[in-house]
């Protein structure tokens, strides 16, 4: 940079130097009246001084001067204008751009082949069966971004290196399949069966689903917004594993490819400050800014790239904008006074979308026409060329430079905002059109156009047929492609389970919890925390346990663990904690084991997914125990829990402070009577509502065995409560029943009584049932057996599985559902009480020998004491007694007067409000 000589004509306020004139006119005059010549001159002097420092080759000094002046201004009470944005140009100046290695022509051919096969997949699938769907236009936009990664950056997992983790933009899956086909990893038959997974030989899932393609996909990404937050916590979990010595430190990266529309999901940007706070330079977001989502523009009246830049820069990320392709370099070279950059920054995205579908003449007039100096810049560029000026995200040179800068960046995460065109390659029918997202059928003209544009030499018939095409193995393309991947450690995506099963039997860890608390009152939460403490100390699994908590450790009585294993902090503890002199002080440590996530169930669940899938991602059997307020679990982050199931996660979710009437005081938004119903749809989630410490011990011990010894891809949801009571010892022979969902906890003392009942209780309502058993025996001579139902979900699953088997095997001896087996010889009326919806017991009543009366907590919670709540929801011992007597009345075993008297004796208000509707 040289000096700019400024000669001012003070009289009329003009500058004789044309650059100065232009600068002042553009930047300064709009805010300062041209008549104020002194002010203009003063400003120019400052600029000159600044230029002089830069010209001396001291950019660092120039930057420091600006910083100091800024500080000075703030100290003097002068408002400093703030913007988190840079001009609407590429972040990496062409002079700083790393050179693209490799053979560009051959890479372009490979990319064209992948594009073609992706298009063929979708078009063929829709020809075969109308409306089967599939997205072409998203991959059209992201192809260069993916392919650059495959050719030069994404490193596969090998025995020596953990590999990069890539979250692929979900609905661009056809492009990933097409590449795997070209690589020879997927057959044409598989591609033919895209979205036809049930065809003989199997097909390909619509989107990335490890559950459906466990050897291929690692992470599900198509529920928008989940992959960004999962990627952030994955990158942080990788650091956690390193800091705790569970894996060596490497420079492996986590890449997440997102849509620009996707960033509207709160989860997408909700955790970005964690990434910068933790200096996650192992994390790279690539946002495919095609400016469109499904219905139309992402920000028709605004600018999504600038908006995202400000958000990420404000959050401390390294932001790299890749807006303009190399074709624009010469234009920007001429733009010494920033006129072009200014004009481009004025246009809104709706206009940018429009110029994609318009002619070169329109672009000349609309973009450049407002200023003769701009028009001059493009006077030698013909219309067709003007129309074809490439976007940054489609230019391999620009994309390579951005990726290289991203992987080399230190100290902060990077986001690449890449400008692309939705439906790129689909010509007039698709590019940039609002309808392009759902385009599946493509006419022959478009196919031909596509083929020609990407240099594919097919015959007319071939174009019409849309064949899959892979060049011969000895072709230069195939040789090049396999060499590239070999250099990067092999093909990807690829998922494999690399952990070894745990060796030891963990039974002895849980023995002490089987014998009861000898009268001491403890809650099931306390009991669980005791087990967790024990597991943390165990020689084999201790280091693998990952306790995760969203700012509720004290609520669950877990603060003793702070000191025991420490809270993970990548920086250690830079301060003396305020409670340092207490036994259980807030200890943060670099090798701390607890992931204390703060108030983010979504973030905690993302950590759970990273830890619960580490057996595959890292080959490490980490065992996450994520404990949370049960109302803010399945209800709040169910889609992430669904994603965990799809990811084949293992581990334990613990719903603390559970039960609509067990969590006293907290009221409607806290009291959970829902979560066990919400756990029903998730196939691999084993849901338990245990009442006693030994039940939890049996469930966790068996869970560790099933998941980490036998290798089942299941996970657990266990509710734990904060109501203290004496824990009984485990009744002999109850282990199987605990796991299968029910067992007889306490038989009636008078087995010969004429009036009989079977009572079912779960969680802390089991104690109300036990109390009712006493009242019924003492006051009404009803002999009731009490069952602990640990899992209605397990009973239901068993019931429907059994029925299905019977349906399909008419000649075989019918199998009997477990519920029916348990109750085969159980006499009397049947009554269930739960702290959850009545739907839970009702759904298994079909396998009971007689009608079931269910009591549950349907309705909105209240802030009240436990006893008042149980009266309000009609699940206390009195209502269980009443329900039992009422069932006996229905059976004709007792008179109505007995029931009437009981209502009086039990002081039940028959006019009380219905909890369902109040
Ligand atoms: C949570 C969620 N909501 C809605 C959808 C349906 N959907 C699929 S693609 C899409 C538009 C995506 O736009 P963008 O993120 O900009 O990606 P692009 O296709 O433009 O690359 C929508 C709304 C979804 N997959 N997930
Ligand atoms: Mg988009």
PDB file of C-alpha atoms and ligand atoms in Angstrom, residues 259-261 288-293 298 422, ligand 2:
ATOM      1  CA  UNK A 259     -28.329 -25.428   5.553  1.00  0.00           C
ATOM      2  CA  UNK A 260     -28.743 -21.681   5.883  1.00  0.00           C
ATOM      3  CA  UNK A 261     -32.465 -22.126   6.539  1.00  0.00           C
ATOM      4  CA  UNK A 288     -24.431 -23.957   2.627  1.00  0.00           C
ATOM      5  CA  UNK A 289     -25.796 -20.470   1.961  1.00  0.00           C
ATOM      6  CA  UNK A 290     -27.965 -21.017  -1.075  1.00  0.00           C
ATOM      7  CA  UNK A 291     -30.202 -18.289   0.338  1.00  0.00           C
ATOM      8  CA  UNK A 292     -33.208 -20.566   0.075  1.00  0.00           C
ATOM      9  CA  UNK A 293     -35.058 -22.956   2.282  1.00  0.00           C
ATOM     10  CA  UNK A 298     -34.247 -17.608   3.892  1.00  0.00           C
ATOM     11  CA  UNK A 422     -29.864 -24.100  -4.880  1.00  0.00           C
TER      12      UNK A 422
HETATM   13 MG1  LIG B   2     -30.788 -23.176   2.055  1.00  0.00          MG
END
